[in-house]
Amino acid sequence: QVRLVESGGGSVQAGGSLTLSCVASGYSFSGSCMAWFRQAPGQEREAVAATDSDGDTSYANSVKGRFAISQDKAKNTLYLQMNDLKTEDSAMYYCAASTNRNTMWEWFLARLYAYWGQGIQVTVSS
């Protein structure tokens, strides 16, 4: 059974940094695609960043240059380093996993990810 558990969220002032972690159990990073999504109250879930088992990455334009997605296969952990945070980055952040590396072609489509974490809150204040 696949389980994804996020950690590292919290409250930070604008301009600050946070690193989110997602530990995956029962899931192989080999031949996979993993991503971070976020959802603010009253808004649709938004794709933030994705990476595949080859280490390729993709980012939403809104976070490009500020966020970095990475993975540690030895620890079965996905990371999202978030720098220069803005108030509009405030949201519930979700880790998502697909067993199909080709998901990377349309990494922004939530329906392509079979597994999801429970989410973790990030709040950025001005």
C-alpha atoms as a PDB file:
ATOM      1  CA  GLN A   1       0.000   0.000   0.000  1.00  0.00           C
ATOM      2  CA  VAL A   2       1.399   3.368  -1.042  1.00  0.00           C
ATOM      3  CA  ARG A   3       1.537   6.070   1.584  1.00  0.00           C
ATOM      4  CA  LEU A   4       2.759   9.638   1.178  1.00  0.00           C
ATOM      5  CA  VAL A   5       3.393  11.780   4.253  1.00  0.00           C
ATOM      6  CA  GLU A   6       4.240  15.474   3.982  1.00  0.00           C
ATOM      7  CA  SER A   7       6.085  17.535   6.568  1.00  0.00           C
ATOM      8  CA  GLY A   8       7.873  20.865   6.871  1.00  0.00           C
ATOM      9  CA  GLY A   9       4.993  23.258   6.441  1.00  0.00           C
ATOM     10  CA  GLY A  10       4.243  26.179   8.718  1.00  0.00           C
ATOM     11  CA  SER A  11       4.062  29.941   8.886  1.00  0.00           C
ATOM     12  CA  VAL A  12       6.687  32.272   7.503  1.00  0.00           C
ATOM     13  CA  GLN A  13       6.986  35.914   6.590  1.00  0.00           C
ATOM     14  CA  ALA A  14       7.126  37.035   2.985  1.00  0.00           C
ATOM     15  CA  GLY A  15      10.620  36.647   1.602  1.00  0.00           C
ATOM     16  CA  GLY A  16      11.325  33.681   3.838  1.00  0.00           C
ATOM     17  CA  SER A  17      11.984  30.049   3.006  1.00  0.00           C
ATOM     18  CA  LEU A  18      10.532  26.645   3.806  1.00  0.00           C
ATOM     19  CA  THR A  19      11.373  23.119   2.728  1.00  0.00           C
ATOM     20  CA  LEU A  20       8.605  20.565   2.362  1.00  0.00           C
ATOM     21  CA  SER A  21       9.334  16.844   2.535  1.00  0.00           C
ATOM     22  CA  CYS A  22       7.247  13.913   1.374  1.00  0.00           C
ATOM     23  CA  VAL A  23       8.213  10.439   2.544  1.00  0.00           C
ATOM     24  CA  ALA A  24       6.874   7.661   0.341  1.00  0.00           C
ATOM     25  CA  SER A  25       6.343   4.127   1.558  1.00  0.00           C
ATOM     26  CA  GLY A  26       5.266   1.175  -0.591  1.00  0.00           C
ATOM     27  CA  TYR A  27       6.304   3.175  -3.670  1.00  0.00           C
ATOM     28  CA  SER A  28       9.241   2.887  -6.034  1.00  0.00           C
ATOM     29  CA  PHE A  29      10.887   6.025  -7.374  1.00  0.00           C
ATOM     30  CA  SER A  30      12.141   3.997 -10.331  1.00  0.00           C
ATOM     31  CA  GLY A  31      10.171   4.728 -13.495  1.00  0.00           C
ATOM     32  CA  SER A  32       8.025   7.250 -11.660  1.00  0.00           C
ATOM     33  CA  CYS A  33       6.863  10.825 -11.636  1.00  0.00           C
ATOM     34  CA  MET A  34       6.194  12.795  -8.472  1.00  0.00           C
ATOM     35  CA  ALA A  35       4.824  16.275  -7.998  1.00  0.00           C
ATOM     36  CA  TRP A  36       3.719  18.975  -5.602  1.00  0.00           C
ATOM     37  CA  PHE A  37       0.303  20.571  -5.933  1.00  0.00           C
ATOM     38  CA  ARG A  38      -1.289  23.284  -3.838  1.00  0.00           C
ATOM     39  CA  GLN A  39      -4.774  24.502  -3.132  1.00  0.00           C
ATOM     40  CA  ALA A  40      -5.825  27.751  -1.517  1.00  0.00           C
ATOM     41  CA  PRO A  41      -9.316  28.186  -0.024  1.00  0.00           C
ATOM     42  CA  GLY A  42     -11.909  28.691  -2.737  1.00  0.00           C
ATOM     43  CA  GLN A  43      -9.443  27.953  -5.519  1.00  0.00           C
ATOM     44  CA  GLU A  44      -8.723  24.954  -7.706  1.00  0.00           C
ATOM     45  CA  ARG A  45      -5.827  22.638  -7.027  1.00  0.00           C
ATOM     46  CA  GLU A  46      -2.757  23.987  -8.821  1.00  0.00           C
ATOM     47  CA  ALA A  47       0.310  22.114 -10.019  1.00  0.00           C
ATOM     48  CA  VAL A  48       3.516  23.535  -8.565  1.00  0.00           C
ATOM     49  CA  ALA A  49       6.396  21.312  -9.670  1.00  0.00           C
ATOM     50  CA  ALA A  50       7.193  17.780 -10.780  1.00  0.00           C
ATOM     51  CA  THR A  51      10.171  15.499 -11.218  1.00  0.00           C
ATOM     52  CA  ASP A  52      10.640  12.071 -12.743  1.00  0.00           C
ATOM     53  CA  SER A  53      12.971   9.174 -12.036  1.00  0.00           C
ATOM     54  CA  ASP A  54      15.524  10.606 -14.501  1.00  0.00           C
ATOM     55  CA  GLY A  55      15.698  13.808 -12.502  1.00  0.00           C
ATOM     56  CA  ASP A  56      13.918  15.974 -15.064  1.00  0.00           C
ATOM     57  CA  THR A  57      11.923  18.796 -13.514  1.00  0.00           C
ATOM     58  CA  SER A  58       9.075  21.114 -14.455  1.00  0.00           C
ATOM     59  CA  TYR A  59       7.671  24.150 -12.678  1.00  0.00           C
ATOM     60  CA  ALA A  60       4.651  26.379 -12.754  1.00  0.00           C
ATOM     61  CA  ASN A  61       5.546  29.839 -14.048  1.00  0.00           C
ATOM     62  CA  SER A  62       4.469  31.355 -10.745  1.00  0.00           C
ATOM     63  CA  VAL A  63       7.215  29.541  -8.815  1.00  0.00           C
ATOM     64  CA  LYS A  64       9.959  29.235 -11.412  1.00  0.00           C
ATOM     65  CA  GLY A  65      13.242  30.569 -10.049  1.00  0.00           C
ATOM     66  CA  ARG A  66      11.981  30.489  -6.450  1.00  0.00           C
ATOM     67  CA  PHE A  67      11.094  26.831  -5.825  1.00  0.00           C
ATOM     68  CA  ALA A  68      13.189  23.718  -6.408  1.00  0.00           C
ATOM     69  CA  ILE A  69      11.919  20.142  -6.474  1.00  0.00           C
ATOM     70  CA  SER A  70      14.270  17.265  -5.752  1.00  0.00           C
ATOM     71  CA  GLN A  71      14.248  13.648  -4.657  1.00  0.00           C
ATOM     72  CA  ASP A  72      16.420  11.398  -2.537  1.00  0.00           C
ATOM     73  CA  LYS A  73      15.806   7.872  -3.774  1.00  0.00           C
ATOM     74  CA  ALA A  74      17.810   6.342  -0.925  1.00  0.00           C
ATOM     75  CA  LYS A  75      15.431   7.971   1.553  1.00  0.00           C
ATOM     76  CA  ASN A  76      12.321   7.592  -0.629  1.00  0.00           C
ATOM     77  CA  THR A  77      11.738  11.279  -0.072  1.00  0.00           C
ATOM     78  CA  LEU A  78      10.563  14.106  -2.312  1.00  0.00           C
ATOM     79  CA  TYR A  79      11.434  17.703  -1.420  1.00  0.00           C
ATOM     80  CA  LEU A  80      10.228  21.163  -2.319  1.00  0.00           C
ATOM     81  CA  GLN A  81      12.596  23.967  -1.410  1.00  0.00           C
ATOM     82  CA  MET A  82      10.627  27.219  -1.394  1.00  0.00           C
ATOM     83  CA  ASN A  83      12.509  30.512  -1.360  1.00  0.00           C
ATOM     84  CA  ASP A  84      11.404  34.130  -1.548  1.00  0.00           C
ATOM     85  CA  LEU A  85       7.919  33.123  -0.460  1.00  0.00           C
ATOM     86  CA  LYS A  86       5.023  35.420  -1.285  1.00  0.00           C
ATOM     87  CA  THR A  87       1.635  35.764   0.364  1.00  0.00           C
ATOM     88  CA  GLU A  88       0.061  34.201  -2.722  1.00  0.00           C
ATOM     89  CA  ASP A  89       2.042  31.014  -2.034  1.00  0.00           C
ATOM     90  CA  SER A  90      -0.157  30.394   1.018  1.00  0.00           C
ATOM     91  CA  ALA A  91      -2.054  27.152   0.469  1.00  0.00           C
ATOM     92  CA  MET A  92      -2.361  23.518   1.433  1.00  0.00           C
ATOM     93  CA  TYR A  93       0.467  21.687  -0.318  1.00  0.00           C
ATOM     94  CA  TYR A  94       0.047  18.100  -1.503  1.00  0.00           C
ATOM     95  CA  CYS A  95       2.566  15.513  -2.563  1.00  0.00           C
ATOM     96  CA  ALA A  96       1.420  13.339  -5.487  1.00  0.00           C
ATOM     97  CA  ALA A  97       2.872  10.223  -7.084  1.00  0.00           C
ATOM     98  CA  SER A  98       2.390   8.427 -10.366  1.00  0.00           C
ATOM     99  CA  THR A  99       3.813   5.040 -11.314  1.00  0.00           C
ATOM    100  CA  ASN A 100       4.099   6.143 -14.936  1.00  0.00           C
ATOM    101  CA  ARG A 101       7.141   8.219 -15.852  1.00  0.00           C
ATOM    102  CA  ASN A 102       5.253   9.475 -18.934  1.00  0.00           C
ATOM    103  CA  THR A 103       3.079  11.475 -16.559  1.00  0.00           C
ATOM    104  CA  MET A 104       5.886  14.010 -16.797  1.00  0.00           C
ATOM    105  CA  TRP A 105       4.594  14.988 -20.260  1.00  0.00           C
ATOM    106  CA  GLU A 106       1.420  16.348 -18.670  1.00  0.00           C
ATOM    107  CA  TRP A 107       2.716  16.739 -15.147  1.00  0.00           C
ATOM    108  CA  PHE A 108       0.222  19.498 -14.338  1.00  0.00           C
ATOM    109  CA  LEU A 109      -2.835  17.222 -14.608  1.00  0.00           C
ATOM    110  CA  ALA A 110      -3.885  16.088 -11.152  1.00  0.00           C
ATOM    111  CA  ARG A 111      -5.928  13.187 -12.554  1.00  0.00           C
ATOM    112  CA  LEU A 112      -2.726  11.449 -13.710  1.00  0.00           C
ATOM    113  CA  TYR A 113      -1.492  10.908 -10.149  1.00  0.00           C
ATOM    114  CA  ALA A 114      -2.801   7.819  -8.390  1.00  0.00           C
ATOM    115  CA  TYR A 115      -1.456   8.580  -4.927  1.00  0.00           C
ATOM    116  CA  TRP A 116      -1.760  11.667  -2.758  1.00  0.00           C
ATOM    117  CA  GLY A 117      -0.580  12.783   0.635  1.00  0.00           C
ATOM    118  CA  GLN A 118      -2.884  14.298   3.226  1.00  0.00           C
ATOM    119  CA  GLY A 119      -1.559  17.799   2.630  1.00  0.00           C
ATOM    120  CA  ILE A 120       0.328  20.299   4.732  1.00  0.00           C
ATOM    121  CA  GLN A 121      -0.391  23.967   5.323  1.00  0.00           C
ATOM    122  CA  VAL A 122       1.956  26.755   4.254  1.00  0.00           C
ATOM    123  CA  THR A 123       1.046  30.267   5.367  1.00  0.00           C
ATOM    124  CA  VAL A 124       2.997  33.311   4.222  1.00  0.00           C
ATOM    125  CA  SER A 125       2.306  36.605   5.961  1.00  0.00           C
ATOM    126  CA  SER A 126       3.200  40.088   4.783  1.00  0.00           C
END
